């Protein structure tokens, strides 16, 4: 679904407006436009504006104090570490999955693609629960882990695992349709001319898929920073140790420390805006690349 | 038997290297992180007898949570189908200032962490919030009621319908509408008889995707829901509640119900997408 944006240039709407057969009467047009923009403002714009107004309600000093708080800083650090592990893991997986699915024919291919998408249809809470069942104190490996003094649940490894699960399909699902559309001819030519597998990948495939790859990584990263439900189940909410930024927001909010909660939330909202900006930029770049190659 | 022989590729595609390695890695990674952990849910549930399982998943408080989760999700997906279609139409068919910005911001619910959305919506719809202070004197309480759950689920579902309908609408040939107009069709007739049937599979796919996401949603809902037992508790919260009481078997039983439901919905979505591809001649 999201791939449609990458592969699609946005056409100019004037060709519809200047054509008597494809335009509506002005009052229909303005009513439609009015309703859809009101819907947009009500459900998307207003919450976004609210985050920043609430964060700055008590002024810049309170805002900066909330962000430089020790627990806030350790939450930011843990979030960065989690994303730094989860995103590269899913990046390598995504490339590997897309290579075998897009470049080769084999039985069970469609089924494999469906399985890769599976984590998107699992509730985040269930995603956290499955690792508790495996590695929790009463889980399958709980006894063994306790005997060897390894902590996964209520510790950083559990948070990373839950994050990997919820961000699992992002890179793969961007790359599979893109690489399928590009076909095998260029890689086959390189191989026939004597390039090794890695040379073919680095010199031929990677330049072709770089925008799609980046697109997947950015979406994966945004979700890794912001995951709440799955991480909440496995983290144990230990302040300064197993608190990620979204969990820290929850703790502050439940303590009625709204200004601080929204201050940390505003950082996450800024990241969301940067993500959307980069996403639009990549869509524009990818559109340019596909127009050049036509 | 190795993975490569199990999924034997047809012979003419063997020119490229790396099939065994990439497929092997994909299968191992997928099994370790997704398939084996997910199977734990079913194996754990199997330790429960059928009558015990049934007692857990049909307890009155849990049933009340199904009604809220599924009812509110269905309603939210419906609202998104109507307004998402309008928004997609406006983005494709009309020129207006700020259009590019609005187009980019449609994906906000994908990019904004759910907890941030949750506290922002609560602040807006609480009695002293911008929207709440207008609605409450009118007798409409949103925050900390089932209505609040609906608002949060509408928020997270917005991009699904817009982003499934928008590309189909962009690909639509204007010739179809020109032919309809030249044959004397009114604009509304052209829309319902020519355009809507083409958009329908994509619209339903977007609806189903929004519904699937809403049923499992947790972060954006729990802040605004108020979480009152029998009134505004969603099903994912029931799993959390059981876990906090160290009732792992109970939590897993409810998770099984949710998983079976999501798998069924995933199947429906796949069928809808195949139908959409067939009707519009697009693959994916």
Coordinates of C-alpha atoms in Angstrom, one line a residue, chain B residues 128-278:
Chain B
X128 CA -11.4 21.7 29.8
X129 CA -10.0 20.9 26.3
X130 CA -10.5 22.9 23.1
X131 CA -13.1 20.5 21.7
X132 CA -14.4 19.2 25.0
X133 CA -15.3 22.6 26.4
X134 CA -17.5 23.2 23.4
X135 CA -19.1 19.7 23.4
X136 CA -19.7 19.2 27.1
X137 CA -22.1 22.1 27.6
X138 CA -24.1 20.5 24.8
X139 CA -24.4 17.3 26.9
X140 CA -21.8 15.4 24.8
X141 CA -19.1 13.8 26.9
X142 CA -16.3 12.3 24.7
X143 CA -13.2 11.7 26.8
X144 CA -13.4 8.8 29.2
X145 CA -16.5 7.3 27.5
X146 CA -16.9 4.8 24.6
X147 CA -17.2 7.8 22.3
X148 CA -13.6 8.7 23.2
X149 CA -12.6 5.2 22.0
X150 CA -14.3 5.9 18.7
X151 CA -12.5 9.2 18.2
X152 CA -9.1 7.6 18.8
X153 CA -9.9 4.8 16.4
X154 CA -11.0 7.2 13.7
X155 CA -7.7 9.0 14.1
X156 CA -5.5 6.0 13.6
X157 CA -7.6 4.7 10.7
X158 CA -7.5 7.9 8.5
X159 CA -4.6 6.9 6.2
X160 CA -5.8 3.4 5.3
X161 CA -8.8 4.4 3.2
X162 CA -7.2 7.5 1.7
X163 CA -4.0 5.7 0.6
X164 CA -5.8 2.7 -0.9
X165 CA -8.3 4.8 -2.9
X166 CA -6.0 7.6 -4.0
X167 CA -3.8 5.6 -6.4
X168 CA -6.8 4.0 -8.0
X169 CA -8.5 7.4 -8.5
X170 CA -5.3 8.8 -10.0
X171 CA -5.1 5.9 -12.5
X172 CA -8.7 6.3 -13.6
X173 CA -8.9 7.2 -17.2
X174 CA -10.9 10.4 -17.9
X175 CA -12.3 8.8 -21.1
X176 CA -14.7 6.8 -19.0
X177 CA -16.3 9.9 -17.5
X178 CA -16.2 11.7 -20.8
X179 CA -18.1 8.8 -22.4
X180 CA -20.6 8.8 -19.6
X181 CA -21.1 12.6 -19.9
X182 CA -21.5 12.5 -23.7
X183 CA -24.1 9.7 -23.3
X184 CA -26.1 12.2 -21.2
X185 CA -25.3 10.9 -17.7
X186 CA -25.6 13.3 -14.8
X187 CA -22.5 13.8 -12.7
X188 CA -24.0 11.9 -9.8
X189 CA -25.0 9.0 -12.1
X190 CA -21.5 8.9 -13.5
X191 CA -20.1 8.7 -9.9
X192 CA -22.4 6.0 -8.7
X193 CA -22.6 3.9 -11.9
X194 CA -19.1 4.3 -13.4
X195 CA -16.5 5.5 -10.8
X196 CA -17.8 3.9 -7.5
X197 CA -17.8 0.3 -8.9
X198 CA -14.2 0.7 -9.9
X199 CA -13.2 2.2 -6.5
X200 CA -15.3 -0.3 -4.5
X201 CA -12.7 -3.1 -4.0
X202 CA -10.1 -0.5 -2.9
X203 CA -12.6 1.2 -0.7
X204 CA -13.5 -2.1 1.0
X205 CA -9.8 -3.0 1.3
X206 CA -9.1 0.3 3.1
X207 CA -12.1 -0.3 5.3
X208 CA -10.9 -3.7 6.2
X209 CA -7.3 -2.5 6.9
X210 CA -8.6 0.3 9.1
X211 CA -10.9 -2.1 10.9
X212 CA -8.1 -4.7 11.5
X213 CA -5.8 -2.0 12.8
X214 CA -8.5 -0.5 15.1
X215 CA -9.4 -3.8 16.8
X216 CA -5.8 -4.4 18.0
X217 CA -5.0 -0.7 18.7
X218 CA -3.9 0.0 22.3
X219 CA -1.7 3.2 22.8
X220 CA -4.0 5.9 21.4
X221 CA -7.1 4.4 23.0
X222 CA -6.2 3.8 26.7
X223 CA -5.7 7.4 27.6
X224 CA -9.0 8.7 26.2
X225 CA -11.1 5.6 27.1
X226 CA -11.1 6.1 30.9
X227 CA -11.0 2.2 31.1
X228 CA -14.2 1.8 33.2
X229 CA -15.0 -2.0 33.5
X230 CA -18.0 -3.1 31.5
X231 CA -18.2 0.3 29.9
X232 CA -15.0 1.5 28.2
X233 CA -12.5 -1.3 28.4
X234 CA -11.1 -2.5 25.0
X235 CA -10.0 -6.1 24.4
X236 CA -6.2 -5.5 24.3
X237 CA -6.6 -3.8 27.7
X238 CA -8.2 -7.0 29.0
X239 CA -5.0 -8.9 28.1
X240 CA -2.9 -6.3 29.9
X241 CA -5.2 -6.5 33.0
X242 CA -4.8 -10.3 33.1
X243 CA -1.1 -10.0 32.8
X244 CA -0.9 -7.5 35.7
X245 CA -2.7 -10.1 37.8
X246 CA -0.1 -12.7 36.7
X247 CA -3.0 -14.6 35.0
X248 CA -0.9 -15.7 31.9
X249 CA -3.3 -18.4 30.8
X250 CA -6.2 -16.0 30.9
X251 CA -4.3 -13.4 28.9
X252 CA -3.2 -16.0 26.4
X253 CA -6.8 -17.3 25.9
X254 CA -8.0 -13.8 25.0
X255 CA -5.0 -13.3 22.8
X256 CA -5.9 -16.5 20.9
X257 CA -9.4 -15.1 20.2
X258 CA -7.8 -11.9 18.9
X259 CA -5.2 -13.8 16.8
X260 CA -7.8 -16.1 15.2
X261 CA -9.9 -13.0 14.3
X262 CA -6.9 -11.1 12.8
X263 CA -5.9 -14.1 10.7
X264 CA -9.4 -14.4 9.3
X265 CA -9.4 -10.7 8.6
X266 CA -6.0 -11.0 6.9
X267 CA -7.5 -13.7 4.6
X268 CA -10.4 -11.4 3.7
X269 CA -8.0 -8.5 3.0
X270 CA -5.9 -10.7 0.7
X271 CA -9.1 -11.7 -1.2
X272 CA -10.2 -8.0 -1.4
X273 CA -6.8 -7.0 -2.8
X274 CA -6.9 -9.7 -5.4
X275 CA -10.3 -8.5 -6.4
X276 CA -9.1 -4.9 -6.6
X277 CA -6.2 -5.9 -8.7
X278 CA -8.4 -7.8 -11.1

